[in-house]
Short mmCIF file of C-alpha atoms and ligand atoms in Angstrom, two decimals:
data_model
loop_
_atom_site.label_atom_id
_atom_site.label_comp_id
_atom_site.label_asym_id
_atom_site.label_seq_id
_atom_site.Cartn_x
_atom_site.Cartn_y
_atom_site.Cartn_z
CA MET N 1 10.76 43.21 40.52
CA THR N 2 13.12 41.48 43.59
CA THR N 3 13.10 37.87 44.28
CA LEU N 4 13.91 36.94 47.36
CA VAL N 5 16.46 33.95 47.49
CA LEU N 6 16.48 31.71 50.91
CA PRO N 7 19.45 30.11 51.94
CA ASP N 8 17.97 26.69 51.30
CA GLN N 9 16.65 27.56 47.93
CA LEU N 10 19.70 28.75 47.04
CA SER N 11 21.35 25.68 47.26
CA ARG N 12 18.86 23.44 45.79
CA THR N 13 19.00 25.76 42.99
CA ALA N 14 22.99 25.10 43.18
CA THR N 15 22.75 21.15 43.02
CA ALA N 16 20.18 20.70 40.48
CA THR N 17 22.54 23.04 38.10
CA SER N 18 24.97 20.72 39.08
CA THR N 19 23.04 17.73 37.52
CA PHE N 20 22.96 19.04 34.20
CA THR N 21 25.54 19.35 31.16
CA ALA N 22 27.02 22.34 31.14
CA VAL N 23 27.37 23.27 27.34
CA GLU N 24 27.77 26.16 24.40
CA ASP N 25 25.52 27.54 23.35
CA MET N 26 25.59 25.27 20.21
CA ARG N 27 22.96 26.57 18.02
CA ALA N 28 21.37 29.40 17.78
CA GLY N 29 18.65 30.05 15.35
CA SER N 30 16.50 27.34 13.51
CA PRO N 31 17.52 25.50 10.88
CA GLU N 32 16.37 26.02 6.96
CA ILE N 33 14.49 22.79 6.39
CA THR N 34 12.58 20.89 8.32
CA VAL N 35 11.59 17.54 7.45
CA VAL N 36 8.61 16.30 8.47
CA VAL N 37 7.76 12.07 8.74
CA PRO N 38 4.14 11.39 10.11
CA CYS N 39 4.67 8.23 11.58
CA TYR N 40 2.69 5.03 12.93
CA ARG N 41 4.23 2.02 14.45
CA GLU N 42 7.56 2.92 12.54
CA ALA N 43 9.94 2.10 15.69
CA PRO N 44 12.65 0.14 13.00
CA ASN N 45 12.55 2.39 10.33
CA VAL N 46 13.57 5.72 12.69
CA ARG N 47 17.48 5.14 12.81
CA PRO N 48 17.92 3.73 9.34
CA LEU N 49 15.65 6.95 8.25
CA VAL N 50 17.48 9.19 10.01
CA ASP N 51 21.04 7.82 8.68
CA ALA N 52 19.91 8.00 4.97
CA LEU N 53 18.95 11.74 5.81
CA THR N 54 22.32 12.40 7.95
CA GLN N 55 23.57 11.26 4.04
CA ALA N 56 21.31 12.62 1.78
CA LEU N 57 21.33 16.45 3.39
CA ALA N 58 24.48 16.43 4.50
CA GLY N 59 26.28 19.94 3.80
CA ARG N 60 22.43 21.37 4.23
CA ASP N 61 21.32 23.02 7.11
CA TRP N 62 18.09 20.35 8.06
CA GLU N 63 16.17 19.00 11.11
CA VAL N 64 13.50 16.24 11.12
CA VAL N 65 10.21 15.67 13.18
CA PHE N 66 8.68 13.00 13.76
CA VAL N 67 5.03 12.98 14.17
CA ASP N 68 3.86 10.14 16.16
CA ASP N 69 0.18 9.44 17.18
CA ASN N 70 1.45 7.22 20.31
CA SER N 71 2.50 4.05 18.49
CA PRO N 72 2.17 1.10 20.62
CA ASP N 73 5.96 -0.44 19.17
CA GLY N 74 7.57 3.27 20.91
CA THR N 75 7.91 4.78 17.95
CA ILE N 76 8.30 8.39 19.97
CA GLU N 77 11.14 6.46 22.43
CA ALA N 78 13.57 5.49 19.42
CA VAL N 79 12.81 9.34 18.42
CA ARG N 80 13.77 10.51 21.49
CA GLU N 81 17.22 8.01 21.94
CA LEU N 82 18.24 9.63 19.04
CA ALA N 83 16.96 13.41 19.55
CA ARG N 84 19.20 13.24 22.76
CA SER N 85 22.49 13.27 21.12
CA ASN N 86 21.32 15.21 17.72
CA TRP N 87 19.69 18.04 17.59
CA ARG N 88 18.37 17.44 14.50
CA VAL N 89 16.23 15.29 15.54
CA ARG N 90 12.64 16.29 16.81
CA GLY N 91 9.45 14.49 18.01
CA ILE N 92 5.84 15.45 18.61
CA SER N 93 3.79 13.02 20.11
CA ARG N 94 0.01 12.92 20.00
CA ILE N 95 -2.40 10.96 21.79
CA GLY N 96 -5.37 10.09 21.61
CA ARG N 97 -5.51 11.16 17.67
CA ARG N 98 -4.48 9.36 14.32
CA GLY N 99 -4.24 10.58 11.14
CA LEU N 100 -1.67 11.00 8.20
CA SER N 101 -2.88 14.33 7.37
CA THR N 102 -2.80 15.72 10.65
CA ALA N 103 0.23 14.57 11.49
CA VAL N 104 1.56 16.24 8.59
CA ILE N 105 0.09 19.82 9.70
CA GLU N 106 1.07 19.46 13.05
CA GLY N 107 4.68 18.81 12.38
CA ALA N 108 5.04 21.41 9.50
CA LEU N 109 3.27 24.24 12.11
CA SER N 110 5.92 23.32 14.62
CA SER N 111 8.66 24.49 12.45
CA SER N 112 10.25 27.89 11.52
CA ALA N 113 12.30 26.74 8.75
CA THR N 114 11.91 28.42 5.19
CA TYR N 115 11.25 25.23 3.96
CA ILE N 116 9.24 22.24 4.58
CA ALA N 117 9.77 18.74 2.84
CA VAL N 118 7.20 15.75 4.03
CA MET N 119 8.26 12.12 3.84
CA ASP N 120 6.99 8.91 4.98
CA GLY N 121 8.75 7.08 7.49
CA ASP N 122 9.43 3.67 5.89
CA LEU N 123 12.08 4.87 3.75
CA GLN N 124 9.84 4.10 0.63
CA HIS N 125 10.69 7.64 -0.64
CA ASP N 126 13.97 7.94 -2.63
CA GLU N 127 15.71 11.07 0.24
CA THR N 128 18.35 11.14 -1.93
CA ARG N 129 15.89 13.23 -4.52
CA LEU N 130 15.32 15.84 -1.31
CA GLY N 131 18.02 18.02 -2.38
CA VAL N 132 16.66 18.08 -6.05
CA MET N 133 13.24 18.95 -4.82
CA LEU N 134 14.55 21.93 -2.28
CA ASP N 135 16.76 23.71 -5.24
CA ALA N 136 14.09 23.38 -7.49
CA LEU N 137 12.25 25.20 -4.67
CA ALA N 138 15.08 27.68 -3.84
CA GLY N 139 15.57 28.36 -7.46
CA GLY N 140 11.63 30.03 -7.44
CA HIS N 141 11.29 27.03 -10.32
CA CYS N 142 7.56 26.04 -8.35
CA ASP N 143 5.81 26.95 -5.36
CA ILE N 144 5.63 22.51 -4.61
CA ALA N 145 8.20 20.53 -5.72
CA VAL N 146 6.59 16.81 -6.09
CA GLY N 147 8.81 13.37 -5.59
CA SER N 148 7.02 11.79 -8.33
CA ARG N 149 6.45 8.12 -9.74
CA HIS N 150 4.48 8.95 -12.69
CA VAL N 151 6.83 11.34 -14.77
CA ALA N 152 9.80 10.09 -17.08
CA GLY N 153 12.17 8.13 -14.88
CA GLY N 154 9.83 7.57 -11.86
CA ASP N 155 9.18 4.37 -10.64
CA ASN N 156 5.77 2.80 -8.68
CA SER N 157 7.44 -0.44 -8.44
CA GLY N 158 7.42 0.21 -4.38
CA LEU N 159 3.59 -0.47 -4.41
CA ALA N 160 2.69 -3.68 -2.64
CA ASN N 161 0.47 -5.33 -5.37
CA VAL N 162 -1.54 -5.33 -8.50
CA TRP N 163 -4.33 -4.29 -6.37
CA ARG N 164 -2.66 -1.48 -5.11
CA HIS N 165 -1.49 -0.34 -8.32
CA ALA N 166 -5.38 -0.61 -9.79
CA LEU N 167 -6.27 1.72 -6.95
CA SER N 168 -3.71 4.20 -6.98
CA ASN N 169 -4.47 4.57 -10.62
CA GLY N 170 -8.14 4.80 -10.26
CA GLY N 171 -7.54 7.50 -7.20
CA ILE N 172 -4.93 9.25 -9.98
CA THR N 173 -7.71 9.83 -12.75
CA LEU N 174 -10.16 10.87 -10.57
CA ALA N 175 -8.13 13.58 -8.44
CA GLN N 176 -6.94 15.07 -12.25
CA MET N 177 -10.40 15.68 -12.54
CA ILE N 178 -10.91 18.04 -10.29
CA LEU N 179 -6.82 19.52 -9.28
CA PRO N 180 -6.61 23.21 -10.80
CA VAL N 181 -2.79 22.00 -11.37
CA LYS N 182 -1.43 18.98 -13.63
CA LEU N 183 -0.14 16.42 -11.39
CA GLY N 184 1.22 13.69 -13.03
CA ASP N 185 1.09 12.06 -8.96
CA PRO N 186 -1.29 13.59 -6.92
CA MET N 187 -1.24 10.41 -4.24
CA SER N 188 1.70 11.27 -3.38
CA GLY N 189 3.48 11.60 0.07
CA PHE N 190 6.60 13.10 -0.95
CA PHE N 191 7.03 16.89 -1.62
CA ALA N 192 8.54 20.62 -0.56
CA LEU N 193 7.08 23.68 -0.24
CA ARG N 194 8.00 26.62 1.41
CA ARG N 195 6.60 26.90 4.73
CA ASP N 196 4.96 30.92 4.36
CA LEU N 197 2.92 28.92 1.39
CA PHE N 198 1.89 26.30 4.33
CA VAL N 199 1.04 28.50 6.71
CA ARG N 200 -1.02 30.34 4.80
CA THR N 201 -3.19 27.55 3.51
CA ALA N 202 -3.23 25.77 6.52
CA PRO N 203 -6.49 26.76 8.24
CA ARG N 204 -8.26 26.10 5.02
CA LEU N 205 -7.36 22.43 5.34
CA SER N 206 -9.45 19.55 5.40
CA GLY N 207 -6.88 17.23 7.26
CA ALA N 208 -9.19 13.69 6.36
CA GLY N 209 -7.08 10.76 5.20
CA PHE N 210 -3.58 10.27 3.47
CA LYS N 211 -3.75 13.15 0.84
CA ILE N 212 -1.99 15.73 2.16
CA LEU N 213 -0.65 17.36 -1.36
CA MET N 214 -3.82 17.19 -3.05
CA ASP N 215 -5.48 18.94 0.38
CA LEU N 216 -2.79 21.26 -0.32
CA VAL N 217 -3.12 22.34 -4.35
CA LEU N 218 -6.84 22.06 -3.99
CA SER N 219 -6.82 24.64 -1.10
CA ALA N 220 -3.41 27.11 -1.31
CA PRO N 221 -4.73 30.58 -1.05
CA GLU N 222 -3.67 31.34 -4.48
CA LYS N 223 -2.76 29.05 -7.81
CA VAL N 224 0.38 27.31 -7.28
CA ARG N 225 3.30 26.02 -9.55
CA VAL N 226 4.25 22.52 -9.46
CA GLU N 227 7.20 20.95 -10.32
CA GLU N 228 7.60 16.71 -10.48
CA ILE N 229 10.81 15.33 -9.69
CA PRO N 230 11.13 11.76 -10.65
CA CYS N 231 11.42 9.20 -8.04
CA THR N 232 11.33 5.81 -7.39
CA PHE N 233 8.68 3.99 -4.67
CA LYS N 234 11.03 1.29 -2.63
CA PRO N 235 9.43 -1.15 -1.00
CA ARG N 236 8.77 -0.52 2.99
CA LEU N 237 11.91 -1.09 4.88
CA ALA N 238 10.23 -2.59 7.89
CA GLY N 239 6.39 -2.91 9.48
CA GLU N 240 3.04 -2.63 6.87
CA SER N 241 1.18 0.23 5.42
CA LYS N 242 -1.56 1.66 7.21
CA LEU N 243 -3.78 2.49 4.07
CA ASP N 244 -6.97 0.76 4.32
CA ILE N 245 -10.56 0.83 3.01
CA LEU N 246 -11.92 3.43 5.27
CA VAL N 247 -9.06 5.65 4.45
CA MET N 248 -9.81 5.26 0.77
CA LEU N 249 -12.84 5.89 1.48
CA GLN N 250 -11.79 9.08 3.07
CA PHE N 251 -9.80 10.19 -0.02
CA LEU N 252 -13.45 10.22 -1.68
CA GLY N 253 -14.72 12.10 1.20
CA LEU N 254 -12.07 14.55 0.49
CA MET N 255 -12.52 14.95 -3.61
CA LEU N 256 -16.58 15.35 -3.03
CA ASP N 257 -15.47 18.04 -0.09
CA LYS N 258 -13.12 19.72 -2.29
CA LEU N 259 -15.48 19.59 -5.45
CA PHE N 260 -18.58 21.13 -3.69
CA HIS N 261 -16.10 24.08 -1.93
CA GLY N 262 -16.56 22.75 1.54
CA TRP N 263 -20.54 22.89 1.29
CA LEU N 264 -21.41 19.58 1.63
CA PRO N 265 -21.19 19.11 5.13
CA MET N 266 -19.11 15.06 4.50
CA ARG N 267 -19.53 14.20 8.42
CA PHE N 268 -23.36 14.52 8.02
CA LEU N 269 -23.91 12.52 4.43
CA VAL N 270 -21.83 9.66 6.41
CA PHE N 271 -23.56 10.12 9.50
CA ALA N 272 -27.05 9.87 7.29
CA PHE N 273 -25.90 6.72 5.14
CA VAL N 274 -24.41 4.85 7.87
CA GLY N 275 -28.59 5.80 9.15
CA LEU N 276 -29.30 4.16 6.10
CA ILE N 277 -28.05 1.11 6.48
CA GLY N 278 -29.16 0.96 10.09
CA ILE N 279 -32.52 1.04 8.70
CA ILE N 280 -32.26 -1.77 6.31
CA VAL N 281 -30.60 -4.10 9.17
CA ASN N 282 -33.64 -3.19 11.07
CA ILE N 283 -36.26 -4.16 8.32
CA ALA N 284 -33.75 -7.40 7.34
CA ILE N 285 -33.66 -8.74 11.01
CA MET N 286 -37.29 -7.90 11.52
CA ASN N 287 -38.57 -9.76 8.77
CA VAL N 288 -36.40 -12.59 8.97
CA LEU N 289 -37.80 -13.23 12.87
CA ARG N 290 -41.42 -12.60 11.57
CA LEU N 291 -41.02 -15.50 9.41
CA SER N 292 -39.78 -17.70 11.50
CA GLY N 293 -43.00 -16.74 13.69
CA THR N 294 -42.01 -13.80 16.40
CA ASP N 295 -44.26 -11.38 17.41
CA PHE N 296 -44.30 -8.09 15.29
CA SER N 297 -43.62 -6.01 18.34
CA VAL N 298 -40.56 -8.18 19.63
CA ALA N 299 -39.42 -8.70 16.34
CA GLN N 300 -39.09 -4.76 15.61
CA THR N 301 -37.85 -4.51 19.20
CA VAL N 302 -34.82 -6.46 18.49
CA GLY N 303 -34.58 -4.99 14.72
CA THR N 304 -34.15 -1.81 16.37
CA PHE N 305 -32.07 -2.41 18.27
CA ALA N 306 -30.14 -4.36 16.27
CA ALA N 307 -29.38 -1.29 13.80
CA MET N 308 -28.42 0.90 16.94
CA LEU N 309 -26.14 -1.58 17.54
CA VAL N 310 -24.37 -1.63 13.73
CA ASN N 311 -25.28 2.06 13.77
CA PHE N 312 -22.95 2.65 16.51
CA TRP N 313 -20.17 0.47 14.95
CA LEU N 314 -19.81 1.82 12.02
CA ASP N 315 -20.05 5.20 13.58
CA ASN N 316 -17.38 5.02 15.87
CA THR N 317 -15.24 3.27 12.95
CA LEU N 318 -16.26 5.64 10.42
CA THR N 319 -17.86 8.67 10.53
CA TYR N 320 -16.01 9.46 13.48
CA ARG N 321 -13.26 7.79 13.26
CA ASP N 322 -10.70 10.86 13.98
CA ARG N 323 -12.54 11.20 17.24
CA ARG N 324 -13.10 6.75 18.32
CA LEU N 325 -14.02 5.83 21.80
CA ARG N 326 -12.26 2.86 22.74
CA GLY N 327 -11.90 1.03 26.15
CA ILE N 328 -14.66 2.55 29.10
CA ARG N 329 -15.94 5.17 27.03
CA LEU N 330 -16.97 3.20 24.44
CA TYR N 331 -19.72 2.28 26.68
CA GLY N 332 -20.60 5.24 27.47
CA GLY N 333 -20.60 6.35 23.93
CA LEU N 334 -23.14 3.59 23.43
CA LEU N 335 -25.11 3.84 26.44
CA VAL N 336 -25.55 7.47 25.84
CA PHE N 337 -25.86 6.66 21.93
CA LEU N 338 -29.18 3.95 22.65
CA VAL N 339 -30.73 6.78 24.70
CA VAL N 340 -30.76 9.28 22.29
CA CYS N 341 -31.75 7.13 19.17
CA SER N 342 -34.53 5.98 21.52
CA ALA N 343 -35.90 9.88 21.63
CA GLY N 344 -34.82 9.92 17.95
CA ALA N 345 -36.97 7.66 16.99
CA TRP N 346 -40.24 8.94 19.31
CA ALA N 347 -39.34 12.65 17.94
CA ASN N 348 -39.40 11.03 14.58
CA ILE N 349 -42.72 9.25 15.48
CA GLY N 350 -44.54 12.52 16.94
CA ILE N 351 -43.04 14.87 14.25
CA ALA N 352 -44.51 12.56 11.62
CA GLN N 353 -48.03 12.62 13.80
CA LEU N 354 -48.12 16.68 14.00
CA PHE N 355 -47.36 16.85 9.93
CA ARG N 356 -49.94 14.17 9.32
CA ASP N 357 -52.70 16.00 11.88
CA ASP N 358 -51.59 19.31 9.91
CA GLY N 359 -53.26 17.52 6.46
CA GLN N 360 -50.19 16.46 5.00
CA THR N 361 -49.56 13.31 3.39
CA PHE N 362 -48.62 10.01 4.95
CA ASP N 363 -44.95 10.16 2.29
CA ARG N 364 -43.86 13.93 3.68
CA ALA N 365 -45.29 13.38 6.94
CA SER N 366 -42.74 10.73 7.96
CA ALA N 367 -40.21 12.14 5.68
CA THR N 368 -40.52 14.96 7.42
CA GLY N 369 -39.93 13.05 10.68
CA ALA N 370 -37.30 10.99 9.71
CA VAL N 371 -35.17 14.35 8.10
CA ILE N 372 -35.62 15.73 12.02
CA GLY N 373 -35.09 12.54 13.14
CA VAL N 374 -31.65 12.29 11.89
CA VAL N 375 -30.27 15.40 12.21
CA TRP N 376 -31.41 15.44 15.93
CA ASN N 377 -28.93 12.02 16.27
CA TYR N 378 -26.33 13.91 14.28
CA ALA N 379 -26.18 17.30 16.31
CA VAL N 380 -26.49 15.17 19.45
CA SER N 381 -23.97 12.50 18.58
CA SER N 382 -21.04 15.20 17.45
CA THR N 383 -21.87 17.20 20.32
CA LEU N 384 -22.66 14.89 23.02
CA ILE N 385 -20.96 11.35 22.33
CA TRP N 386 -18.08 12.15 19.79
CA ARG N 387 -17.12 15.26 20.81
CA ARG N 388 -14.20 17.39 19.04
CA LYS N 389 -10.60 16.55 20.93
N1 GDD B 1 1.26 10.01 12.94
C1 GDD B 1 0.88 9.34 11.96
N2 GDD B 1 -0.78 8.89 12.47
N3 GDD B 1 1.57 8.71 11.00
C2 GDD B 1 0.62 8.04 9.85
C3 GDD B 1 -0.88 7.29 10.50
C4 GDD B 1 -1.44 7.87 11.55
O1 GDD B 1 -2.50 7.73 11.51
N4 GDD B 1 -0.97 6.24 9.54
C5 GDD B 1 0.12 6.54 8.54
N5 GDD B 1 0.88 7.35 8.79
C6 GDD B 1 2.46 7.19 8.91
C7 GDD B 1 3.02 6.06 7.89
O2 GDD B 1 3.68 5.38 9.79
C8 GDD B 1 4.21 5.72 6.89
O3 GDD B 1 5.59 6.70 7.39
C9 GDD B 1 3.67 7.32 6.54
O4 GDD B 1 2.26 8.18 6.91
C10 GDD B 1 2.65 6.57 5.20
O5 GDD B 1 2.19 5.49 5.88
P1 GDD B 1 1.90 3.80 4.90
O6 GDD B 1 1.25 3.08 5.79
O7 GDD B 1 3.41 3.30 4.61
O8 GDD B 1 1.32 4.29 3.79
P2 GDD B 1 1.54 3.68 2.27
O9 GDD B 1 2.86 3.69 1.68
O10 GDD B 1 0.47 2.46 2.21
O11 GDD B 1 0.98 4.63 1.84
C11 GDD B 1 1.72 5.60 0.80
O12 GDD B 1 1.90 5.73 -0.56
C12 GDD B 1 1.06 5.75 -1.36
C13 GDD B 1 0.94 5.96 -2.55
O13 GDD B 1 0.99 5.21 -2.85
C14 GDD B 1 1.85 7.53 1.56
O14 GDD B 1 2.68 8.18 1.10
C15 GDD B 1 0.82 7.72 0.61
O15 GDD B 1 0.64 9.39 1.05
C16 GDD B 1 0.50 7.96 -0.67
O16 GDD B 1 0.05 8.44 -1.50
MN1 MN B 2 4.52 3.45 2.81
#
């Protein structure tokens, strides 16, 4: 096909081209190693990390990809600033999403390298061990090389406090109960593997929470050989940890999910659990109001309304954490939630009545009503309110 180029277009093209820097084809093909760094609010750590990697990986063919979830501190700008003058630095910016594991997955899938290494963006992981990890992989000794704090020579002193130490040890014990391979430090966020293994495992990953390594080992299509490289876990360079109680709950969820081979619909269980809390709130408020002389129907209405608000808040922060609503969408979501739950409550009563008319006992009739009610609420919440992004 021939394209007709008009004279004014020609001149525009010419001026446009002239504003670009003319460069030789500086680099052909993908580097051999991609270091994937999930980061959230790590702006001051970006440059020190790139400097540290430049030293540690000198003589190797590498790149680093920072995967940032639209951090308010301008982490991605810090990345782009470096990327402008250094082809080894890349950034992925995700909007409207949060999560360490999914960030790692997307970073790794953006790579065309032979090897993937994953490390934190706060310099807690000892980058000087990367070379040893990559050599272990290249030597064919293992499928995944793990930077481990819990083998001879490793050190875990960088954990913030006694509380974190206890939690970490508890988690390790729990994890080891279900892991198919021996892994002294299953919670490590510092590891390396061949990209093709990652790609083959990716469709099976749960992606929840912080424990991408465990997720990988548990989801890999074949049994993986792991080698642990002793590492020191240093204190964070700047900023603060994002690991909180919700992340730990997600870890429990991941364990259960893998234990039951994905058969337990985790999100639904959390939703039902939140619903249970709602019922308790409802009953508690209703009784307090009744004791202070309020009319039953008023007390019940206030109790139900409070329960719905609590449920909405919990579902938004816990059940649908990864799809959390904010700002104006939060209010829209709440409105739909209230309507949906009220409809659910009516359906619940109606169905219970139907079963009752059918000659079922009270217990069975109201249990059926409740189950159908919660399934309805869940179905509508998942599709209408907290939609998959
Ligand atoms: N993109 C993205 N999105 N990155 C995130 C998010 C998120 O929602 N949450 C955390 N990160 C990034 C952080 O910016 C950091 O680079 C890395 O993930 C680890 O997060 P930290 O908040 O520093 O976690 P930690 O130091 O408490 O936990 C680390 O140590 C644990 C062992 O004690 C992590 O490496 C864990 O994986 C590890 O188990
Ligand atoms: Mn950290």
